[in-house]
Short mmCIF file of C-alpha atoms in Angstrom, two decimals:
data_model
loop_
_atom_site.label_atom_id
_atom_site.label_comp_id
_atom_site.label_asym_id
_atom_site.label_seq_id
_atom_site.Cartn_x
_atom_site.Cartn_y
_atom_site.Cartn_z
CA UNK A 934 73.60 83.66 -61.32
CA UNK A 935 71.09 83.67 -64.39
CA UNK A 936 72.19 86.41 -67.09
CA UNK A 937 68.37 86.52 -68.25
CA UNK A 938 65.37 86.87 -66.29
CA UNK A 939 63.72 83.23 -66.05
CA UNK A 940 60.66 82.33 -68.49
CA UNK A 941 57.46 82.47 -66.79
CA UNK A 942 56.22 79.29 -68.15
CA UNK A 943 56.94 76.27 -70.36
CA UNK A 944 54.81 74.79 -72.78
CA UNK A 945 55.57 70.65 -72.52
CA UNK A 946 54.49 69.26 -75.97
CA UNK A 947 54.32 65.61 -74.10
CA UNK A 948 53.14 63.61 -77.16
CA UNK A 949 52.25 64.57 -80.69
CA UNK A 950 49.95 61.59 -80.59
CA UNK A 951 46.45 62.69 -80.61
CA UNK A 952 43.00 61.04 -81.93
CA UNK A 953 41.79 64.38 -83.21
CA UNK A 954 42.65 64.98 -86.35
CA UNK A 955 41.74 69.07 -86.43
CA UNK A 956 43.19 70.94 -89.33
CA UNK A 957 44.46 73.90 -87.80
CA UNK A 958 46.58 72.19 -85.07
CA UNK A 959 49.81 74.36 -83.83
CA UNK A 960 52.13 71.04 -84.21
CA UNK A 961 54.36 71.25 -87.09
CA UNK A 962 53.44 68.99 -89.92
CA UNK A 963 56.50 66.85 -89.20
CA UNK A 964 55.03 65.09 -86.38
CA UNK A 965 57.38 63.45 -83.88
CA UNK A 966 56.74 59.51 -83.59
CA UNK A 967 56.05 58.09 -80.13
CA UNK A 968 59.75 56.65 -79.93
CA UNK A 969 61.43 59.43 -80.09
CA UNK A 970 59.48 60.87 -77.07
CA UNK A 971 61.05 61.93 -73.97
CA UNK A 972 60.64 59.25 -71.14
CA UNK A 973 59.05 59.80 -67.68
CA UNK A 974 62.17 60.33 -66.01
CA UNK A 975 63.46 62.74 -68.77
CA UNK A 976 60.23 65.16 -68.20
CA UNK A 977 61.01 64.96 -64.15
CA UNK A 978 64.46 65.99 -64.62
CA UNK A 979 63.24 68.62 -67.03
CA UNK A 980 60.86 70.00 -64.35
CA UNK A 981 63.75 70.05 -61.65
CA UNK A 982 65.73 72.17 -64.24
CA UNK A 983 62.72 74.53 -64.85
CA UNK A 984 61.99 74.77 -61.30
CA UNK A 985 65.80 75.69 -60.80
CA UNK A 986 65.61 78.01 -63.46
CA UNK A 987 62.70 79.95 -61.75
CA UNK A 988 59.58 78.69 -63.97
CA UNK A 989 56.39 79.02 -62.25
CA UNK A 990 53.98 77.56 -64.76
CA UNK A 991 54.03 74.18 -66.87
CA UNK A 992 51.56 73.69 -69.64
CA UNK A 993 50.81 70.02 -70.62
CA UNK A 994 50.21 69.95 -74.15
CA UNK A 995 50.50 67.78 -77.13
CA UNK A 996 49.18 66.38 -79.57
CA UNK A 997 46.86 64.84 -76.86
CA UNK A 998 48.87 65.02 -73.28
CA UNK A 999 46.35 62.19 -71.87
CA UNK A 1000 47.69 59.56 -74.38
CA UNK A 1001 50.73 59.48 -71.69
CA UNK A 1002 49.91 56.81 -69.22
CA UNK A 1003 52.67 58.29 -66.85
CA UNK A 1004 50.80 61.92 -66.72
CA UNK A 1005 49.99 61.72 -63.47
CA UNK A 1006 53.48 61.04 -62.38
CA UNK A 1007 54.44 64.33 -64.25
CA UNK A 1008 52.09 66.26 -62.75
CA UNK A 1009 53.04 65.11 -59.38
CA UNK A 1010 56.66 66.17 -59.93
CA UNK A 1011 55.53 69.35 -60.76
CA UNK A 1012 53.39 69.82 -57.83
CA UNK A 1013 56.22 68.77 -55.63
CA UNK A 1014 58.71 71.10 -57.34
CA UNK A 1015 55.72 73.79 -56.72
CA UNK A 1016 55.16 74.47 -60.39
CA UNK A 1017 51.65 75.38 -61.50
CA UNK A 1018 50.12 72.95 -63.97
CA UNK A 1019 47.74 73.57 -66.45
CA UNK A 1020 46.61 70.65 -68.91
CA UNK A 1021 45.48 71.68 -72.38
CA UNK A 1022 43.54 68.62 -73.80
CA UNK A 1023 40.93 67.45 -76.37
CA UNK A 1024 39.69 65.69 -73.58
CA UNK A 1025 38.38 62.35 -75.45
CA UNK A 1026 40.57 60.07 -73.80
CA UNK A 1027 39.28 61.26 -70.40
CA UNK A 1028 36.88 59.58 -68.10
CA UNK A 1029 35.55 60.78 -64.30
CA UNK A 1030 38.56 58.17 -62.86
CA UNK A 1031 41.31 59.57 -64.90
CA UNK A 1032 40.32 63.05 -64.07
CA UNK A 1033 39.88 62.54 -60.31
CA UNK A 1034 43.41 60.81 -60.24
CA UNK A 1035 44.95 63.66 -62.05
CA UNK A 1036 43.30 66.16 -59.73
CA UNK A 1037 44.53 64.19 -56.77
CA UNK A 1038 48.15 64.38 -58.54
CA UNK A 1039 47.78 67.78 -57.85
CA UNK A 1040 46.74 69.13 -61.32
CA UNK A 1041 45.63 72.74 -61.06
CA UNK A 1042 43.83 73.60 -64.02
CA UNK A 1043 42.19 71.96 -67.35
CA UNK A 1044 41.56 73.89 -70.83
CA UNK A 1045 39.30 71.83 -73.30
CA UNK A 1046 39.04 72.93 -76.68
CA UNK A 1047 35.81 72.85 -78.52
CA UNK A 1048 35.08 72.78 -82.34
CA UNK A 1049 31.71 74.14 -82.31
CA UNK A 1050 28.82 74.44 -80.62
CA UNK A 1051 26.82 72.08 -83.07
CA UNK A 1052 27.88 68.37 -82.57
CA UNK A 1053 28.17 67.72 -86.48
CA UNK A 1054 30.32 70.71 -87.04
CA UNK A 1055 32.51 69.91 -84.23
CA UNK A 1056 32.95 66.34 -84.87
CA UNK A 1057 33.79 67.25 -88.66
CA UNK A 1058 36.11 69.86 -87.67
CA UNK A 1059 38.03 67.74 -85.25
CA UNK A 1060 37.88 64.54 -87.58
CA UNK A 1061 36.79 62.54 -84.57
CA UNK A 1062 33.11 61.11 -84.59
CA UNK A 1063 31.49 61.25 -80.88
CA UNK A 1064 34.15 63.95 -79.90
CA UNK A 1065 31.77 66.88 -79.02
CA UNK A 1066 29.69 64.98 -76.61
CA UNK A 1067 32.76 63.47 -74.93
CA UNK A 1068 34.16 67.00 -74.29
CA UNK A 1069 30.93 67.83 -72.64
CA UNK A 1070 30.78 65.04 -70.39
CA UNK A 1071 34.44 65.49 -69.38
CA UNK A 1072 34.01 69.35 -68.94
CA UNK A 1073 31.59 67.98 -65.94
CA UNK A 1074 33.96 65.55 -64.46
CA UNK A 1075 36.49 68.53 -64.49
CA UNK A 1076 34.06 70.74 -62.32
CA UNK A 1077 32.78 67.97 -60.22
CA UNK A 1078 36.50 67.37 -59.26
CA UNK A 1079 36.64 70.69 -58.10
CA UNK A 1080 39.06 72.09 -61.05
CA UNK A 1081 38.63 75.23 -62.68
CA UNK A 1082 37.58 75.12 -66.54
CA UNK A 1083 38.89 77.14 -69.08
CA UNK A 1084 37.00 76.54 -72.75
CA UNK A 1085 39.05 77.34 -75.82
CA UNK A 1086 36.93 78.07 -78.70
CA UNK A 1087 38.91 78.04 -81.80
CA UNK A 1088 37.33 79.91 -84.46
CA UNK A 1089 37.71 80.06 -88.53
CA UNK A 1090 35.53 80.71 -91.28
CA UNK A 1091 33.59 77.43 -91.08
CA UNK A 1092 32.45 77.93 -87.46
CA UNK A 1093 32.74 81.73 -86.69
CA UNK A 1094 28.97 82.55 -87.29
CA UNK A 1095 28.03 80.41 -84.49
CA UNK A 1096 30.30 82.17 -82.17
CA UNK A 1097 27.57 83.47 -79.76
CA UNK A 1098 26.17 79.57 -79.40
CA UNK A 1099 29.62 78.72 -78.21
CA UNK A 1100 30.34 81.32 -75.67
CA UNK A 1101 26.59 80.17 -74.30
CA UNK A 1102 27.81 76.48 -74.19
CA UNK A 1103 31.04 77.60 -72.52
CA UNK A 1104 28.99 79.44 -70.22
CA UNK A 1105 26.62 76.32 -69.41
CA UNK A 1106 29.53 74.02 -68.98
CA UNK A 1107 30.57 76.36 -65.87
CA UNK A 1108 33.91 77.55 -67.17
CA UNK A 1109 35.57 80.08 -65.29
CA UNK A 1110 37.68 81.49 -68.40
CA UNK A 1111 36.70 81.50 -72.15
CA UNK A 1112 39.35 82.00 -74.98
CA UNK A 1113 37.98 82.83 -78.35
CA UNK A 1114 40.96 82.01 -80.66
CA UNK A 1115 41.32 82.50 -83.90
CA UNK A 1116 42.93 80.41 -85.88
CA UNK A 1117 46.83 81.01 -86.42
CA UNK A 1118 48.42 80.33 -89.61
CA UNK A 1119 51.46 77.95 -88.52
CA UNK A 1120 51.71 74.31 -89.15
CA UNK A 1121 48.24 72.59 -90.30
CA UNK A 1122 46.66 76.07 -89.99
CA UNK A 1123 49.03 77.44 -92.72
CA UNK A 1124 48.44 74.08 -94.74
CA UNK A 1125 44.75 74.52 -94.38
CA UNK A 1126 44.89 78.24 -94.60
CA UNK A 1127 42.47 78.38 -97.33
CA UNK A 1128 39.92 76.62 -95.83
CA UNK A 1129 40.01 78.57 -92.44
CA UNK A 1130 40.71 82.18 -93.12
CA UNK A 1131 37.65 84.60 -92.26
CA UNK A 1132 36.05 86.93 -93.92
CA UNK A 1133 36.56 90.68 -93.06
CA UNK A 1134 32.55 90.95 -92.37
CA UNK A 1135 32.78 87.52 -90.01
CA UNK A 1136 35.75 89.23 -87.80
CA UNK A 1137 33.76 92.18 -87.35
CA UNK A 1138 30.96 90.40 -86.05
CA UNK A 1139 32.92 88.32 -84.16
CA UNK A 1140 34.74 91.40 -82.31
CA UNK A 1141 31.19 92.88 -81.83
CA UNK A 1142 30.08 89.52 -80.17
CA UNK A 1143 32.90 89.10 -78.05
CA UNK A 1144 32.51 92.77 -76.44
CA UNK A 1145 28.70 92.02 -75.96
CA UNK A 1146 29.71 88.63 -74.17
CA UNK A 1147 32.74 90.43 -72.02
CA UNK A 1148 30.08 93.17 -71.05
CA UNK A 1149 27.44 90.78 -69.90
CA UNK A 1150 29.40 88.43 -68.38
CA UNK A 1151 31.84 90.56 -66.32
CA UNK A 1152 32.84 89.60 -63.05
CA UNK A 1153 31.54 86.04 -63.55
CA UNK A 1154 33.89 84.88 -66.80
CA UNK A 1155 37.13 86.18 -67.96
CA UNK A 1156 37.12 86.01 -71.79
CA UNK A 1157 40.11 86.56 -73.66
CA UNK A 1158 40.33 87.36 -77.40
CA UNK A 1159 42.90 86.16 -80.04
CA UNK A 1160 42.15 88.27 -83.23
CA UNK A 1161 43.40 87.02 -86.44
CA UNK A 1162 46.85 88.70 -87.33
CA UNK A 1163 45.73 88.53 -90.97
CA UNK A 1164 43.31 91.58 -90.30
CA UNK A 1165 45.60 93.18 -87.63
CA UNK A 1166 46.99 96.84 -87.61
CA UNK A 1167 49.65 95.94 -85.20
CA UNK A 1168 51.46 92.72 -84.55
CA UNK A 1169 51.05 90.67 -81.53
CA UNK A 1170 53.88 90.62 -79.16
CA UNK A 1171 54.59 87.28 -79.82
CA UNK A 1172 54.94 85.27 -76.63
CA UNK A 1173 56.10 88.32 -75.20
CA UNK A 1174 59.01 88.47 -77.41
CA UNK A 1175 61.26 86.11 -78.94
CA UNK A 1176 62.87 84.04 -76.19
CA UNK A 1177 62.04 86.65 -73.23
CA UNK A 1178 59.27 84.85 -71.04
CA UNK A 1179 58.33 81.64 -72.57
CA UNK A 1180 59.63 78.60 -74.04
CA UNK A 1181 58.54 75.17 -75.66
CA UNK A 1182 59.81 71.64 -75.18
CA UNK A 1183 58.69 69.34 -78.00
CA UNK A 1184 58.12 65.85 -77.74
CA UNK A 1185 61.74 64.66 -78.54
CA UNK A 1186 63.22 67.32 -76.09
CA UNK A 1187 64.05 70.20 -78.47
CA UNK A 1188 63.74 73.24 -76.70
CA UNK A 1189 61.93 76.07 -78.81
CA UNK A 1190 61.16 79.97 -78.07
CA UNK A 1191 57.68 79.07 -79.13
CA UNK A 1192 55.63 76.25 -80.87
CA UNK A 1193 56.34 77.45 -84.21
CA UNK A 1194 60.09 78.32 -84.02
CA UNK A 1195 60.82 75.19 -85.65
CA UNK A 1196 59.65 76.10 -88.93
CA UNK A 1197 62.14 78.49 -89.50
CA UNK A 1198 64.85 77.07 -91.72
CA UNK A 1199 68.07 77.83 -90.99
CA UNK A 1200 67.64 78.08 -86.80
CA UNK A 1201 69.37 75.30 -84.90
CA UNK A 1202 67.38 74.28 -81.63
CA UNK A 1203 68.93 72.50 -79.09
CA UNK A 1204 67.92 69.30 -77.21
CA UNK A 1205 67.65 69.08 -73.50
CA UNK A 1206 69.11 65.44 -74.07
CA UNK A 1207 72.20 67.41 -75.27
CA UNK A 1208 72.50 70.76 -72.86
CA UNK A 1209 71.01 71.96 -69.88
CA UNK A 1210 67.89 74.11 -70.17
CA UNK A 1211 69.51 77.00 -68.02
CA UNK A 1212 72.21 77.11 -70.85
CA UNK A 1213 69.91 76.97 -73.85
CA UNK A 1214 67.75 79.58 -72.13
CA UNK A 1215 70.85 82.21 -71.73
CA UNK A 1216 73.08 81.24 -74.32
CA UNK A 1217 71.62 79.14 -77.04
CA UNK A 1218 72.36 81.11 -80.59
CA UNK A 1219 68.83 80.54 -81.58
CA UNK A 1220 67.46 82.00 -78.70
CA UNK A 1221 69.70 84.91 -78.93
CA UNK A 1222 69.00 85.44 -82.57
CA UNK A 1223 65.93 87.63 -82.36
CA UNK A 1224 65.75 88.21 -78.30
CA UNK A 1225 65.54 91.95 -77.82
CA UNK A 1226 65.77 94.59 -80.15
CA UNK A 1227 69.26 94.57 -82.07
CA UNK A 1228 68.36 92.34 -84.65
CA UNK A 1229 65.36 94.84 -85.94
CA UNK A 1230 65.09 96.18 -89.58
CA UNK A 1231 63.29 99.50 -90.09
CA UNK A 1232 60.78 100.33 -89.42
CA UNK A 1233 60.53 98.33 -86.47
CA UNK A 1234 64.18 99.49 -85.17
CA UNK A 1235 62.96 103.10 -84.64
CA UNK A 1236 59.46 102.48 -83.92
CA UNK A 1237 58.21 103.44 -80.39
CA UNK A 1238 56.19 100.19 -80.08
CA UNK A 1239 59.66 98.22 -80.57
CA UNK A 1240 59.71 96.83 -76.93
CA UNK A 1241 56.14 96.64 -76.74
CA UNK A 1242 55.34 94.39 -79.60
CA UNK A 1243 58.88 93.35 -80.37
CA UNK A 1244 58.64 93.18 -84.01
CA UNK A 1245 55.81 90.69 -83.67
CA UNK A 1246 56.19 87.50 -85.05
CA UNK A 1247 59.23 85.82 -86.58
CA UNK A 1248 57.64 82.64 -87.49
CA UNK A 1249 54.65 84.25 -89.46
CA UNK A 1250 57.36 86.68 -90.99
CA UNK A 1251 59.02 83.36 -92.17
CA UNK A 1252 55.73 81.79 -93.44
CA UNK A 1253 54.86 84.96 -95.45
CA UNK A 1254 58.16 86.25 -96.54
CA UNK A 1255 60.69 83.58 -96.01
CA UNK A 1256 62.61 86.27 -93.88
CA UNK A 1257 62.39 85.59 -89.95
CA UNK A 1258 63.88 88.81 -89.90
CA UNK A 1259 61.53 90.77 -91.97
CA UNK A 1260 59.00 93.12 -90.02
CA UNK A 1261 55.89 90.97 -89.25
CA UNK A 1262 53.62 91.77 -92.55
CA UNK A 1263 50.52 91.81 -90.08
CA UNK A 1264 51.79 95.25 -89.10
CA UNK A 1265 50.38 98.22 -90.88
CA UNK A 1266 53.71 99.49 -91.34
CA UNK A 1267 55.07 96.91 -93.09
CA UNK A 1268 55.37 97.28 -96.82
CA UNK A 1269 53.88 94.01 -97.61
CA UNK A 1270 50.99 94.88 -94.76
CA UNK A 1271 48.16 95.20 -97.61
CA UNK A 1272 49.49 92.28 -99.77
CA UNK A 1273 48.51 90.09 -96.41
CA UNK A 1274 45.16 91.96 -96.34
CA UNK A 1275 44.28 90.82 -100.14
CA UNK A 1276 45.42 87.37 -99.26
CA UNK A 1277 43.11 87.19 -96.69
CA UNK A 1278 40.34 88.64 -98.70
CA UNK A 1279 40.93 86.50 -101.55
CA UNK A 1280 41.37 83.07 -99.73
CA UNK A 1281 38.14 83.92 -97.37
CA UNK A 1282 35.99 84.19 -100.29
CA UNK A 1283 37.41 81.09 -102.39
CA UNK A 1284 34.52 78.90 -100.53
CA UNK A 1285 37.39 75.98 -99.93
CA UNK A 1286 35.66 73.77 -97.35
CA UNK A 1287 37.71 70.60 -97.66
CA UNK A 1288 40.77 69.99 -95.02
CA UNK A 1289 43.67 68.42 -95.02
CA UNK A 1290 43.37 66.53 -91.90
CA UNK A 1291 46.08 66.27 -89.14
CA UNK A 1292 47.73 62.74 -89.04
CA UNK A 1293 50.81 61.17 -89.70
CA UNK A 1294 49.48 59.89 -92.83
CA UNK A 1295 49.07 63.32 -94.47
CA UNK A 1296 52.48 65.07 -93.51
CA UNK A 1297 53.88 65.18 -96.93
CA UNK A 1298 50.58 66.72 -98.31
CA UNK A 1299 50.62 69.40 -95.38
CA UNK A 1300 54.25 70.20 -95.82
CA UNK A 1301 53.49 70.75 -99.37
CA UNK A 1302 51.07 73.12 -98.47
CA UNK A 1303 52.66 74.66 -95.67
CA UNK A 1304 56.34 75.42 -97.01
CA UNK A 1305 55.66 77.58 -99.83
CA UNK A 1306 56.18 81.48 -98.40
CA UNK A 1307 54.94 83.86 -100.16
CA UNK A 1308 51.91 86.36 -100.36
CA UNK A 1309 50.09 85.15 -103.20
CA UNK A 1310 46.77 83.50 -102.64
CA UNK A 1311 46.84 79.40 -102.84
CA UNK A 1312 46.61 78.34 -106.48
CA UNK A 1313 48.47 81.60 -107.63
CA UNK A 1314 51.83 82.00 -108.32
CA UNK A 1315 53.59 82.57 -105.15
CA UNK A 1316 56.53 84.71 -104.78
CA UNK A 1317 59.67 82.92 -103.10
CA UNK A 1318 60.20 85.57 -100.51
CA UNK A 1319 60.17 89.35 -100.04
CA UNK A 1320 62.59 89.92 -103.11
#
């Protein structure tokens, strides 16, 4: 009998290969090579273990999951096991025939990410010429195949002023759901933070745009909204709490409590190639490290929200403070919160527009930007941790 309630969902990062080069990609800056990827049978075996554990959903992601030629086989295996499948895709490698083949294999849902509503800006942000129009075409193929569509709108300083037109684009594409998600500063997003963090005025305007759209489209389209942590007053309950509801499997089979957990130095995450999924979920030392509330410092330990936000994001605490056990500095109760707000304000006004694009070639440069914890703005002297 399981010692822990089962995870509700798995994020299956099938590959880190991707034709787009988005500068906010949540993949780690150390990208996995194709030769390290789990094979078809390994993914099918993982899905069997997930079903036995009680997992209900699998989010097929990457990189770009459609770069895998065996995607239909993986979808079919999930359908046979009764697991709901959601494809998270850039869409640029899809055509009508492949969409229909995935639907026939049993795919349940598709999410397509858009970088902007304007073609030139969208293609620049994604680093892929012609990508925007390709996405629009594939969205029509998805709806034509009878699959529900979610449009992901990833917003930041360089596209946020066009949020109204981005929402209208999603409506025109017949999306059933829209996710407006401010960039989260992990992986490549952390490396490009100075080019991405919005101004406080932009965030306030976006809040109003989303509120208006929700009221106007109520009953037609669900709009989810992910705010930027650096301007929050309370931290998000990251993935429903560390290792409580969700897990990620990397292309090479490493099992993580969330997609960014591997950025935390000092934690060792086990591979599905070495240990059964249920054992990792229930008893892995890294999973147990921040599960529940016993690990919490003050003010989290005595906070009445400790079982609501679970202390916030461990990856963000490490990225900003060099200490994954610290109170998430997005929380107003953290002694470092005001420094986070000052950091956001400083970087949003720098005018930096150039990106370090996500690519295997840029790994070294991105790593140099992303692994320097501290709350000083880029270009200033960063404090090496919370001391």
